[in-house]
């Protein structure tokens, strides 16, 4: 080991990364590749804050300069940039200097030049460039995304199951999942491709958990803009059943007893679980069809609340937020919330929490149910069912002795706290009495 390498060993993780980065320009291509593999390993060990320390505009400008001066090959640069983009999205980092850098302009130039070629494109290189561009951008141009999307879809549709291909598929789907609502103002003509990717996975189980979740996220972001999409998700792809199955499988790989409050150090499985909550919340928020599989999904969230309550509060809170959203949506049957155990789980959580933001989710869960159950039904059978559900829920609350406690929480949260934001608004203190 050289004296310089010994010095790197003694530095903190950010220092080690920057030291290796400074050495890239003076290496041949093979040495560069070796150092980049070390740098990618260091990125995997970083917290989100440490990553945001290195992903400054100055670093991307330096990479652009090295590419233009032929001190760093484009293929080696992509090895590093793909990994940085992957980490940025997986960790949910919003602080990345790529958008303001000269490297972004270089990528856009390459994308335009390659797109204008009549033929002879290197599909793998092209998909990597497009993937890097989308993953690293916080605000990518919709025009450039439209160019990139077909190539990312092609890369995501490869059926070969080698480790290298699975990683490329995962990267392409992760990039597609980043697009959020950018293209929702116009009809998405590529939903059939995503649907086929999900259906193929349901038969062959060929995708990684992150790739599978990313495919669903791409689709679910368009739920409010494609009238036929929910029918496909419910009747053909069975979103609720698939999401429940994924949560159960991922939970087997989580050490629920590990006491570690540092979210940045969470395992990949935990990060994928947290990404599922965004898709599940959006589905509960938007769904309009009766879905008999929702009780199973709710039961999976309840199981995860109980597993994560002590040592993984972010997961527990994500589950509670999803259940709160489900309680508000009139198209989610209250009976499914009861069958799935949501009422019991929220009551259990109330008994354990101190007053904080997430305590608000619990009484609001019952507030939403209360408002729905106070609505009289014109149909006599529906009215009978409504009264029966009211009694079941109140009996659970009374049996556990939480009626006065919930009213106290509601008074604190809504009267004392939210009156600051809604002056003059009158809040009902006895909402839980249904």
XYZ file of C-alpha atoms in Angstrom:
434
model
C 0.000 0.000 0.000
C 1.391 3.422 -0.982
C 1.743 6.314 1.453
C -1.131 8.059 -0.352
C -3.412 5.051 0.019
C -2.521 4.777 3.728
C -3.599 8.409 4.103
C -6.961 7.614 2.495
C -7.545 4.815 5.019
C -7.287 7.278 7.896
C -9.835 9.778 6.502
C -13.572 9.895 7.068
C -15.801 8.526 4.325
C -16.263 11.852 2.500
C -12.547 12.564 2.688
C -11.733 9.138 1.257
C -14.129 9.684 -1.631
C -12.749 13.135 -2.491
C -9.171 11.897 -2.273
C -9.903 9.133 -4.775
C -11.795 11.576 -7.001
C -8.797 13.934 -7.100
C -6.611 11.056 -8.332
C -8.883 10.084 -11.269
C -7.421 12.519 -13.785
C -3.912 11.076 -13.502
C -4.853 7.418 -14.032
C -5.213 5.227 -17.080
C -8.645 3.803 -17.906
C -8.262 0.550 -15.972
C -6.942 2.362 -12.881
C -9.819 4.824 -13.165
C -12.308 1.987 -13.248
C -10.766 0.432 -10.140
C -10.873 3.728 -8.235
C -14.471 4.350 -9.313
C -15.465 0.937 -7.956
C -13.904 1.965 -4.635
C -15.744 5.297 -4.776
C -19.047 3.547 -5.469
C -18.428 1.321 -2.451
C -17.898 4.433 -0.325
C -21.143 5.958 -1.624
C -22.993 2.839 -0.433
C -21.714 3.497 3.104
C -22.688 7.185 3.149
C -25.610 8.784 4.904
C -27.831 11.090 2.874
C -26.103 14.090 4.445
C -22.650 12.797 3.531
C -23.790 12.176 -0.028
C -25.144 15.712 -0.310
C -21.718 16.969 0.791
C -20.059 15.424 -2.264
C -22.788 15.909 -4.890
C -22.117 19.610 -5.410
C -22.180 21.504 -8.708
C -18.397 21.856 -8.503
C -17.926 18.086 -8.626
C -20.115 17.690 -11.700
C -18.334 20.615 -13.369
C -15.005 18.902 -12.689
C -16.278 15.647 -14.212
C -17.421 17.587 -17.309
C -13.992 19.200 -17.578
C -12.211 15.835 -17.330
C -14.474 14.337 -20.021
C -13.857 17.258 -22.392
C -10.096 17.108 -21.796
C -10.190 13.318 -22.301
C -8.807 12.717 -18.829
C -11.881 10.642 -17.962
C -13.625 8.360 -20.436
C -17.390 8.709 -20.805
C -17.908 5.014 -20.000
C -15.993 5.335 -16.711
C -17.781 8.592 -15.881
C -21.100 6.800 -16.355
C -20.039 4.058 -13.898
C -19.685 6.713 -11.213
C -22.620 8.914 -12.229
C -25.094 6.038 -12.466
C -24.215 4.983 -8.945
C -24.540 8.550 -7.665
C -27.937 8.905 -9.327
C -29.095 5.555 -7.964
C -28.091 6.511 -4.423
C -29.655 9.983 -4.737
C -33.055 8.578 -5.669
C -33.023 5.616 -3.284
C -32.155 7.849 -0.321
C -34.595 10.566 -1.401
C -31.967 13.305 -1.635
C -33.193 16.609 -3.051
C -29.836 18.396 -2.833
C -27.819 17.586 -5.919
C -25.775 20.064 -7.936
C -26.222 18.319 -11.300
C -28.961 20.667 -12.559
C -26.758 23.736 -12.338
C -23.653 22.092 -13.774
C -21.938 22.119 -17.146
C -22.172 18.303 -17.093
C -25.941 18.500 -17.533
C -25.427 20.612 -20.669
C -22.957 18.045 -22.013
C -25.467 15.257 -21.414
C -28.218 17.216 -23.131
C -25.931 17.822 -26.117
C -25.106 14.093 -26.347
C -28.782 13.161 -26.024
C -29.792 15.525 -28.845
C -26.955 14.416 -31.116
C -27.666 10.733 -30.570
C -31.396 11.250 -31.006
C -30.812 12.897 -34.397
C -28.806 9.927 -35.689
C -30.689 7.800 -38.180
C -29.194 4.563 -36.915
C -26.186 2.905 -35.320
C -27.010 3.821 -31.733
C -25.256 1.963 -28.953
C -28.435 0.996 -27.069
C -26.693 0.158 -23.788
C -24.644 3.366 -23.771
C -27.707 5.355 -24.752
C -29.810 3.861 -21.923
C -27.001 4.586 -19.425
C -26.730 8.230 -20.536
C -30.511 8.673 -20.349
C -30.640 6.927 -16.966
C -27.905 9.132 -15.519
C -29.568 12.265 -16.829
C -32.950 11.436 -15.287
C -31.627 10.037 -11.988
C -29.330 12.991 -11.288
C -31.765 15.709 -12.358
C -34.066 17.259 -9.806
C -35.861 19.187 -12.563
C -35.203 17.491 -15.898
C -36.584 19.113 -19.006
C -39.848 17.406 -20.109
C -38.567 17.557 -23.688
C -35.400 15.645 -22.844
C -37.336 13.171 -20.744
C -39.575 12.435 -23.732
C -36.442 11.563 -25.715
C -35.050 9.396 -22.899
C -38.229 7.517 -21.995
C -38.382 5.052 -24.938
C -34.781 3.989 -24.370
C -35.341 3.532 -20.645
C -38.447 1.451 -21.399
C -36.453 -0.708 -23.814
C -33.799 -1.281 -21.166
C -36.479 -2.052 -18.558
C -38.165 -4.604 -20.827
C -35.156 -6.929 -21.238
C -36.132 -10.414 -20.001
C -32.657 -11.927 -19.511
C -31.998 -12.686 -15.824
C -28.235 -12.331 -15.443
C -27.114 -10.208 -12.492
C -25.809 -7.479 -14.791
C -29.063 -7.274 -16.766
C -31.199 -7.280 -13.610
C -29.186 -4.288 -12.363
C -29.665 -2.449 -15.677
C -33.415 -3.167 -15.600
C -33.610 -1.932 -12.009
C -31.731 1.248 -12.915
C -33.999 1.958 -15.905
C -37.202 1.437 -13.892
C -35.863 3.539 -11.029
C -35.165 6.358 -13.499
C -38.672 6.048 -14.943
C -40.162 6.169 -11.442
C -38.482 9.538 -10.872
C -40.588 11.190 -13.529
C -43.444 11.712 -11.124
C -46.080 13.954 -12.645
C -43.926 15.638 -15.303
C -45.788 14.155 -18.263
C -49.249 13.879 -16.763
C -50.615 16.792 -18.711
C -50.655 14.622 -21.841
C -51.723 11.032 -22.472
C -49.029 8.498 -21.645
C -48.649 6.157 -24.591
C -46.231 3.846 -22.796
C -48.440 2.415 -20.058
C -48.833 -0.864 -21.961
C -45.072 -1.413 -21.717
C -45.098 -0.901 -17.945
C -48.179 -3.110 -17.626
C -46.421 -5.871 -19.566
C -43.315 -5.564 -17.357
C -45.441 -5.989 -14.213
C -47.469 -8.882 -15.670
C -44.318 -10.712 -16.778
C -42.887 -10.292 -13.265
C -46.045 -11.696 -11.696
C -45.512 -14.913 -13.672
C -41.703 -15.195 -13.610
C -40.700 -13.066 -10.552
C -37.787 -11.669 -12.551
C -37.548 -8.146 -11.106
C -35.691 -7.023 -8.006
C -37.928 -5.614 -5.230
C -36.789 -2.060 -6.067
C -37.435 -2.557 -9.787
C -40.918 -3.947 -9.094
C -41.790 -1.066 -6.790
C -40.462 1.450 -9.331
C -42.646 0.011 -12.101
C -45.722 0.434 -9.896
C -44.686 3.952 -8.916
C -44.395 4.985 -12.562
C -47.922 3.688 -13.176
C -49.578 4.966 -10.021
C -48.363 8.547 -10.557
C -50.636 8.624 -13.588
C -53.711 7.271 -11.830
C -55.529 10.621 -11.779
C -54.823 11.300 -15.450
C -55.715 7.977 -17.115
C -59.379 7.065 -16.687
C -58.941 3.379 -17.495
C -55.827 2.856 -15.387
C -57.453 2.006 -12.064
C -59.493 -0.769 -13.672
C -56.267 -2.263 -15.043
C -54.544 -1.940 -11.653
C -57.438 -3.547 -9.755
C -58.767 -6.182 -12.147
C -55.687 -7.161 -14.189
C -52.633 -6.364 -12.084
C -54.143 -6.634 -8.578
C -52.205 -3.769 -7.015
C -53.432 -4.292 -3.445
C -52.578 -8.002 -3.425
C -49.160 -7.416 -5.005
C -48.284 -4.557 -2.637
C -49.286 -6.680 0.371
C -47.152 -9.577 -0.905
C -44.133 -7.297 -1.438
C -44.397 -5.760 2.032
C -44.576 -9.204 3.598
C -41.541 -10.454 1.641
C -39.474 -7.340 2.376
C -40.348 -7.482 6.070
C -38.651 -10.898 6.317
C -35.302 -9.232 5.529
C -35.593 -6.470 8.134
C -34.106 -6.785 11.605
C -37.062 -5.335 13.498
C -35.259 -5.616 16.849
C -32.249 -3.569 15.743
C -32.102 -0.356 17.761
C -30.797 2.257 15.364
C -32.397 5.685 15.021
C -30.200 6.728 12.099
C -32.488 6.600 9.102
C -29.604 7.337 6.740
C -28.003 3.992 7.619
C -31.090 1.886 6.901
C -30.817 -1.206 4.732
C -31.979 -1.300 1.133
C -35.026 -3.362 2.138
C -36.141 -0.650 4.556
C -35.698 2.029 1.887
C -37.777 0.026 -0.594
C -40.509 -0.445 2.041
C -40.598 3.313 2.573
C -40.927 3.848 -1.176
C -43.947 1.511 -1.194
C -45.731 3.790 1.261
C -45.760 6.607 -1.293
C -47.440 4.357 -3.879
C -49.909 2.946 -1.334
C -50.823 6.399 -0.027
C -51.391 7.671 -3.584
C -53.568 4.672 -4.324
C -55.704 5.134 -1.199
C -55.982 8.841 -2.035
C -57.112 8.258 -5.623
C -58.937 4.913 -5.757
C -62.576 4.976 -6.832
C -63.306 1.277 -7.415
C -64.478 -1.256 -4.858
C -61.580 -3.611 -4.297
C -62.010 -6.761 -2.231
C -58.231 -7.147 -1.940
C -57.807 -3.961 0.121
C -58.417 -5.763 3.430
C -55.306 -7.857 2.751
C -53.209 -4.746 2.077
C -54.550 -3.078 5.209
C -53.696 -6.210 7.209
C -50.126 -6.064 5.885
C -49.806 -2.431 6.990
C -51.149 -3.375 10.413
C -48.653 -6.223 10.725
C -45.844 -3.838 9.815
C -46.998 -1.241 12.378
C -46.681 -3.834 15.114
C -43.283 -5.039 13.896
C -41.798 -1.557 13.440
C -43.298 0.275 16.414
C -40.273 0.043 18.731
C -37.238 0.519 16.494
C -38.362 1.686 13.044
C -40.622 4.663 13.680
C -40.401 5.982 10.104
C -41.937 2.757 8.825
C -44.570 2.779 11.570
C -45.468 6.383 10.757
C -45.659 5.643 7.037
C -48.160 2.870 7.723
C -50.243 5.120 9.970
C -50.318 7.877 7.365
C -51.507 5.412 4.725
C -54.270 4.133 7.024
C -55.339 7.708 7.788
C -55.661 8.329 4.049
C -57.625 5.099 3.615
C -60.035 6.133 6.372
C -60.755 9.383 4.550
C -61.497 7.807 1.161
C -65.186 6.892 0.908
C -64.312 4.259 -1.677
C -62.295 2.305 0.887
C -64.809 0.217 2.813
C -64.849 0.820 6.569
C -65.519 -2.891 6.919
C -62.128 -3.555 5.245
C -60.431 -1.323 7.824
C -62.059 -3.392 10.563
C -61.268 -6.747 8.932
C -57.670 -5.713 8.291
C -57.204 -4.762 11.950
C -56.604 -1.041 11.334
C -58.860 0.116 14.175
C -57.101 -2.140 16.701
C -53.630 -1.107 15.479
C -54.366 2.620 15.692
C -55.771 2.210 19.194
C -52.613 0.322 20.202
C -50.493 3.122 18.779
C -52.432 5.765 20.687
C -51.655 3.954 23.945
C -47.901 4.132 23.251
C -47.304 7.537 21.688
C -46.336 10.821 23.273
C -47.868 13.961 21.811
C -46.103 14.742 18.537
C -46.930 15.204 14.871
C -47.624 11.525 14.247
C -49.985 11.302 17.197
C -52.190 13.517 15.040
C -52.623 10.671 12.511
C -54.300 8.489 15.130
C -57.183 10.677 16.323
C -57.610 11.971 12.771
C -58.039 8.368 11.614
C -61.086 8.172 13.884
C -62.209 11.672 12.923
C -62.362 10.601 9.276
C -64.278 7.433 10.168
C -66.635 9.423 12.354
C -67.509 11.875 9.599
C -68.224 9.022 7.210
C -70.343 7.119 9.713
C -72.393 10.188 10.638
C -73.775 10.365 7.106
C -77.229 8.824 6.950
C -77.819 6.305 4.177
C -80.942 6.447 2.014
C -80.952 2.693 1.518
C -82.341 0.894 4.608
C -79.809 -1.966 4.340
C -76.920 0.480 4.047
C -78.240 2.428 7.020
C -78.373 -0.751 9.113
C -74.798 -1.597 8.132
C -73.652 1.947 8.985
C -75.097 1.703 12.488
C -73.558 -1.728 12.990
C -70.111 -0.439 11.980
C -70.483 2.557 14.309
C -71.237 0.262 17.197
C -68.333 -2.090 16.409
C -65.844 0.763 16.325
C -67.158 2.455 19.454
C -67.222 -0.857 21.342
C -63.537 -1.362 20.533
C -62.681 2.131 21.752
C -64.745 1.771 24.922
C -63.452 -1.727 25.609
C -59.866 -0.517 25.531
C -60.749 2.509 27.704
C -59.550 5.017 25.098
C -62.689 7.113 24.627
C -61.688 9.888 27.043
C -58.018 9.606 26.021
C -58.768 10.081 22.309
C -60.994 13.058 23.026
C -58.123 14.553 25.053
C -55.684 14.032 22.203
C -58.149 15.517 19.747
C -58.608 18.549 21.981
C -54.853 19.099 22.262
C -54.106 18.630 18.588
C -57.032 20.418 17.014
C -57.971 23.083 19.534
C -54.552 23.993 20.969
C -52.324 23.408 17.928
C -54.361 23.693 14.745
C -56.231 26.784 15.928
C -52.949 28.585 15.248
C -53.369 27.742 11.559
C -57.167 27.958 11.391
C -58.153 30.907 13.647
C -61.844 31.051 14.400
C -62.475 27.478 13.227
C -64.647 25.466 15.615
C -63.587 21.857 16.251
C -65.928 19.192 17.595
C -64.502 17.721 20.799
C -66.810 14.732 20.973
C -66.356 13.475 17.412
C -65.249 10.066 18.572
C -68.609 9.360 20.188
C -69.902 8.815 16.646
